[in-house]
Tab-separated table of C-alpha atoms and ligand atoms in Angstrom:
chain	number	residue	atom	x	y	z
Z	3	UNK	CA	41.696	-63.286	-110.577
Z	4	UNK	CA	38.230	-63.658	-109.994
Z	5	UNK	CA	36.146	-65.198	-107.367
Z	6	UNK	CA	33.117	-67.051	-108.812
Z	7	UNK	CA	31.583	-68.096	-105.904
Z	8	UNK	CA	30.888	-64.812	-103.487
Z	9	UNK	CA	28.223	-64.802	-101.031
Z	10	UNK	CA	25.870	-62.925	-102.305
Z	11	UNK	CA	23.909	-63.157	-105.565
Z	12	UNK	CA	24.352	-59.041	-105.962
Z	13	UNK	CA	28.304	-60.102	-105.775
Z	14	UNK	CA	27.947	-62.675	-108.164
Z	15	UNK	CA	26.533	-60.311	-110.534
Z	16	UNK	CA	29.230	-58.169	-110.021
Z	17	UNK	CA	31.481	-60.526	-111.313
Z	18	UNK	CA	29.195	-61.766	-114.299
Z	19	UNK	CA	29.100	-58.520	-115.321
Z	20	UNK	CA	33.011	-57.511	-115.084
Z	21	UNK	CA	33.845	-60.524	-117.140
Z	22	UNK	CA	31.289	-60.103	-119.856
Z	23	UNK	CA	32.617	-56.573	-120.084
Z	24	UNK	CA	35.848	-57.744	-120.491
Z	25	UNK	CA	35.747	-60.982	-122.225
Z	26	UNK	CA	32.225	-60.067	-124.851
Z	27	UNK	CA	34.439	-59.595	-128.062
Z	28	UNK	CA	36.867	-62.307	-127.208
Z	29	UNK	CA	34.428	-65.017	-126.353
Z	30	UNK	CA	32.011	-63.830	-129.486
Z	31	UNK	CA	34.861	-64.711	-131.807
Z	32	UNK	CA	35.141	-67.830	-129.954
Z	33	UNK	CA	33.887	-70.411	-132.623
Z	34	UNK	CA	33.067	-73.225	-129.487
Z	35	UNK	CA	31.300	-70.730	-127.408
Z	36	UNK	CA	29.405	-69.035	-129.584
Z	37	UNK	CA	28.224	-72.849	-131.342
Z	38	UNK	CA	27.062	-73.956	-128.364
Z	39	UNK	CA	25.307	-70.893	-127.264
Z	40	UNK	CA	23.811	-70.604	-130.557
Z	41	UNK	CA	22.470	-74.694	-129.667
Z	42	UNK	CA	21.478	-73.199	-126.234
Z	43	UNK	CA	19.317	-70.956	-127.162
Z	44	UNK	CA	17.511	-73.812	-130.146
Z	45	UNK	CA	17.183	-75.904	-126.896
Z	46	UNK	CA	15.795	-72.771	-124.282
Z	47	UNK	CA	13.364	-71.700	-127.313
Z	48	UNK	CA	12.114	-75.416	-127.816
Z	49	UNK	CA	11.373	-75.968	-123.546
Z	50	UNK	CA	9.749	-72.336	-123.894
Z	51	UNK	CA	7.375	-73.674	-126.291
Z	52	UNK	CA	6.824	-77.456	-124.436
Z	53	UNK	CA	6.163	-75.023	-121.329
Z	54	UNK	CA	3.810	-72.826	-123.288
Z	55	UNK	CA	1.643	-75.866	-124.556
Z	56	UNK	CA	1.306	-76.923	-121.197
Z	57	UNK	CA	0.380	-73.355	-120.184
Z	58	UNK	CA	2.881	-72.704	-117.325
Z	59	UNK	CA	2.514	-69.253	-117.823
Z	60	UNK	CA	-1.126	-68.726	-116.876
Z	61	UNK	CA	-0.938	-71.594	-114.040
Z	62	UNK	CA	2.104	-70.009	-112.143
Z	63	UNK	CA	1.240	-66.541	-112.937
Z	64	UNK	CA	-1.907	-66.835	-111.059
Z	65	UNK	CA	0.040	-68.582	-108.049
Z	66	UNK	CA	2.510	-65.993	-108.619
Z	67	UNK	CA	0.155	-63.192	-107.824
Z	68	UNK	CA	-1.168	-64.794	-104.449
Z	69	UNK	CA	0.937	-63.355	-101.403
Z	70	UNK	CA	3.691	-65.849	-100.873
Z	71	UNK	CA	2.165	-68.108	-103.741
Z	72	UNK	CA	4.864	-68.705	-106.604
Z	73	UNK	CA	7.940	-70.177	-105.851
Z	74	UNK	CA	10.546	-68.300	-107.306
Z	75	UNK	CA	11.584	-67.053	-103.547
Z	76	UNK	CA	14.848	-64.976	-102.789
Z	77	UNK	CA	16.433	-68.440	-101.445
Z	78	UNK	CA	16.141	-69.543	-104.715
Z	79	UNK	CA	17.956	-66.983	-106.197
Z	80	UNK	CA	21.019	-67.804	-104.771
Z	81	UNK	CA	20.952	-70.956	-106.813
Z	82	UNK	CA	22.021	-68.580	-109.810
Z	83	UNK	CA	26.161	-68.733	-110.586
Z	84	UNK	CA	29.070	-66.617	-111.686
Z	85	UNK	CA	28.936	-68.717	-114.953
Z	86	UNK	CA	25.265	-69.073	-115.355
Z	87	UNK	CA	24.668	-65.585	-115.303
Z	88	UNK	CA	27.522	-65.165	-117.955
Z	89	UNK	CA	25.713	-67.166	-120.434
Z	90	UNK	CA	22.807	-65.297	-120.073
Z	91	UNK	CA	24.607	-61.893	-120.717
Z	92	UNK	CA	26.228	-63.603	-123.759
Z	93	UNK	CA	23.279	-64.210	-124.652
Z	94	UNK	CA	21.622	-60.770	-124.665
Z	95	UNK	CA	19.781	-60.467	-121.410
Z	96	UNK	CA	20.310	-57.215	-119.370
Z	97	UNK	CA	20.793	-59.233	-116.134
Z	98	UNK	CA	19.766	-56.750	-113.094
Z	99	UNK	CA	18.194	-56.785	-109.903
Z	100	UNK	CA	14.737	-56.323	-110.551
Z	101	UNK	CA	13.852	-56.284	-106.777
Z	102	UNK	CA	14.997	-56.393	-103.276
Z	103	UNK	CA	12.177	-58.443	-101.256
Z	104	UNK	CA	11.107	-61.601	-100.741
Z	105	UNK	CA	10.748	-62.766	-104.033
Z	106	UNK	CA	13.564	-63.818	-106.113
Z	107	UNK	CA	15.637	-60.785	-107.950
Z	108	UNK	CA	14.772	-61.886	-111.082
Z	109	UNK	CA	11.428	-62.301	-111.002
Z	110	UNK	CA	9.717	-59.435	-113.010
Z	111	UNK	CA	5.955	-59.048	-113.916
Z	112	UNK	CA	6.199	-60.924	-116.861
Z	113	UNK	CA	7.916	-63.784	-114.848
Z	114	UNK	CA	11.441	-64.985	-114.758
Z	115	UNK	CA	14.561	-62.530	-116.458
Z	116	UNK	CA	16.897	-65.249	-117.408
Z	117	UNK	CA	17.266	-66.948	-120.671
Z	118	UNK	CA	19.367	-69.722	-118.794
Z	119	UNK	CA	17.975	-70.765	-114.986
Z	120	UNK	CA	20.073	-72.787	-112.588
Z	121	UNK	CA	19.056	-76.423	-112.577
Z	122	UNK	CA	17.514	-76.471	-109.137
Z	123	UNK	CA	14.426	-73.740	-110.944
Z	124	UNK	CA	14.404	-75.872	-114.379
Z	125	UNK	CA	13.873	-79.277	-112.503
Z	126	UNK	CA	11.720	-78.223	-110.200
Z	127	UNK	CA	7.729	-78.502	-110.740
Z	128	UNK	CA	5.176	-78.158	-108.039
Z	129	UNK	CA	2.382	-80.760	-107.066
Z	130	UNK	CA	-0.340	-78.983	-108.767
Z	131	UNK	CA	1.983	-78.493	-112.304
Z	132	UNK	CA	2.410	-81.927	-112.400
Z	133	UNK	CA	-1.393	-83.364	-111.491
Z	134	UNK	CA	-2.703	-80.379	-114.128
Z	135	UNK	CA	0.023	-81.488	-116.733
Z	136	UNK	CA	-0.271	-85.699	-116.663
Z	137	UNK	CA	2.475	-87.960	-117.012
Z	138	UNK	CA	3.442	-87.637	-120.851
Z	139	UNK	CA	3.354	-83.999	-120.974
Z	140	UNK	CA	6.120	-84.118	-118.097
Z	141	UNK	CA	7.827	-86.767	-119.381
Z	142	UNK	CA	8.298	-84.410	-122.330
Z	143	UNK	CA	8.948	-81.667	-120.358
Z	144	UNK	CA	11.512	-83.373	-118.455
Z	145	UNK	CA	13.065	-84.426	-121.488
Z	146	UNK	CA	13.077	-80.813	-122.928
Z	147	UNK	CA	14.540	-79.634	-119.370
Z	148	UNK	CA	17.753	-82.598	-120.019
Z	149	UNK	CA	18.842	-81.703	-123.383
Z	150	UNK	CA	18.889	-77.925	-122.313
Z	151	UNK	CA	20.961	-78.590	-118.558
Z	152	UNK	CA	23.052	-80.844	-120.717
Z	153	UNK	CA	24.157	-78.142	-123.016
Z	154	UNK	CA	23.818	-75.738	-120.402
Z	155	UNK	CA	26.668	-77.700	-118.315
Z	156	UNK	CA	28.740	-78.243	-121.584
Z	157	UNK	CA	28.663	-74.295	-122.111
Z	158	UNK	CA	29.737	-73.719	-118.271
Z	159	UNK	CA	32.644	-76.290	-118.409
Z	160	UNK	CA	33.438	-74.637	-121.571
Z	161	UNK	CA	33.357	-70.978	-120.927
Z	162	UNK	CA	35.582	-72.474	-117.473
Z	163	UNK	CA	38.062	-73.701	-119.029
Z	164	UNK	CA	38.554	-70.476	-121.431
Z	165	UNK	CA	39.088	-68.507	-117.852
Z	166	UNK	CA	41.478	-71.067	-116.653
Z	167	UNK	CA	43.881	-70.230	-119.871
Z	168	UNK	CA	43.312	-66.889	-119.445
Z	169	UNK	CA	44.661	-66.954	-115.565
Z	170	UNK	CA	40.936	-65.663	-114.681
Z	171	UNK	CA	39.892	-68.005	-112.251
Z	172	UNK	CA	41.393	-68.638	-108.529
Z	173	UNK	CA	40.300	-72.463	-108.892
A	11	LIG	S1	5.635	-74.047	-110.272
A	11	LIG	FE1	3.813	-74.293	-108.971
A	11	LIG	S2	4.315	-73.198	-107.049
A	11	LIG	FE2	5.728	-72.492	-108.640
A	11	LIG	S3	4.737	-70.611	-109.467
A	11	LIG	FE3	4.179	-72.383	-110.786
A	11	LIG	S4	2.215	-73.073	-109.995
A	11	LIG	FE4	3.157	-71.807	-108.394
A	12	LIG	S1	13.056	-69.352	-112.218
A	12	LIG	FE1	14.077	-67.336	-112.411
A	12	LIG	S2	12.850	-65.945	-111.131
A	12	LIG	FE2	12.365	-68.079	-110.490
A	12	LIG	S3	13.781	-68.540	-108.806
A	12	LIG	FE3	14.724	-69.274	-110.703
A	12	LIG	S4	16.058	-67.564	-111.367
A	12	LIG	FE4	14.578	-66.740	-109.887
């Protein structure tokens, strides 16, 4: 049995990572999964490049750099699951700990790890994105950011229910 919900994000990891080493070859021959991870990452690569035309990268890596500027804060990294951090290794990232201060563990120099953020980091945009942006360019954005939570959630309530038949999961 596994607990998907421990306290820390370090813990959580632990987890991710035990079941992906367990589970990889079983849940890569798993025609459901792998379809809608295959859809998840169409959907993550299409926000990427709605994101890049509206030049996130240079706006919040300039805010980044500014002591206690960005927003991508160790609180926020506990917003990061058992499950979310699953897809993500399913999907090829080498989830780690990239650091141990205030910033989120997941930040890196090039900006965020994950191929697949928790909700709370994909909905949120500052004041100053969204005056720089405009109102259409969100509205896109936010529309991008929907279709990918959607399929995001699918994937999770998927990927659950595969642990449940397995006897994996204490809930
Ligand atoms: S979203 Fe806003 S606060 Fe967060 S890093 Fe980007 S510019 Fe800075
Ligand atoms: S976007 Fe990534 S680096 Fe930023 S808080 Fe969320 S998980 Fe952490």
């Amino acid at each position: 049995m596994q607990d998907l919900y421990g306290t820390t994000i370090q813990a959580r990891l632990g987890v991710a990572h035990r079941l992906h080493s367990g589970l990889a070859p079983e849940l890569g021959a798993n025609e459901a999964v792998a379809g809608m991870l295959a859809q998840a990452g169409l959907l993550q690569r299409e926000l990427s490049g709605i994101m890049a035309d509206l030049d996130f990268g240079s706006l919040c890596s300039v805010c980044g750099a500014r002591a206690g500027g960005g927003c991508c804060s160790s609180f926020m990294a506990g917003e990061n699951d058992v499950i979310q951090l699953l897809i993500n290794l399913l999907a090829g990232v080498c989830v780690r700990i990239l650091r141990e201060d205030g910033e989120c563990c997941f930040l890196g120099e090039r900006g965020c790890l994950l191929l697949f953020k928790p909700m709370f980091c994909l909905n949120y945009n500052c004041r100053h994105i969204r005056q720089t942006a405009g109102p259409a360019p969100m509205h896109r954005l936010d529309q991008g950011v929907g279709r990918l939570l959607q399929q995001q959630y699918g994937l999770e309530q998927l990927l659950l229910e595969f642990l449940r038949q397995r006897g994996t999961l204490t809930g």
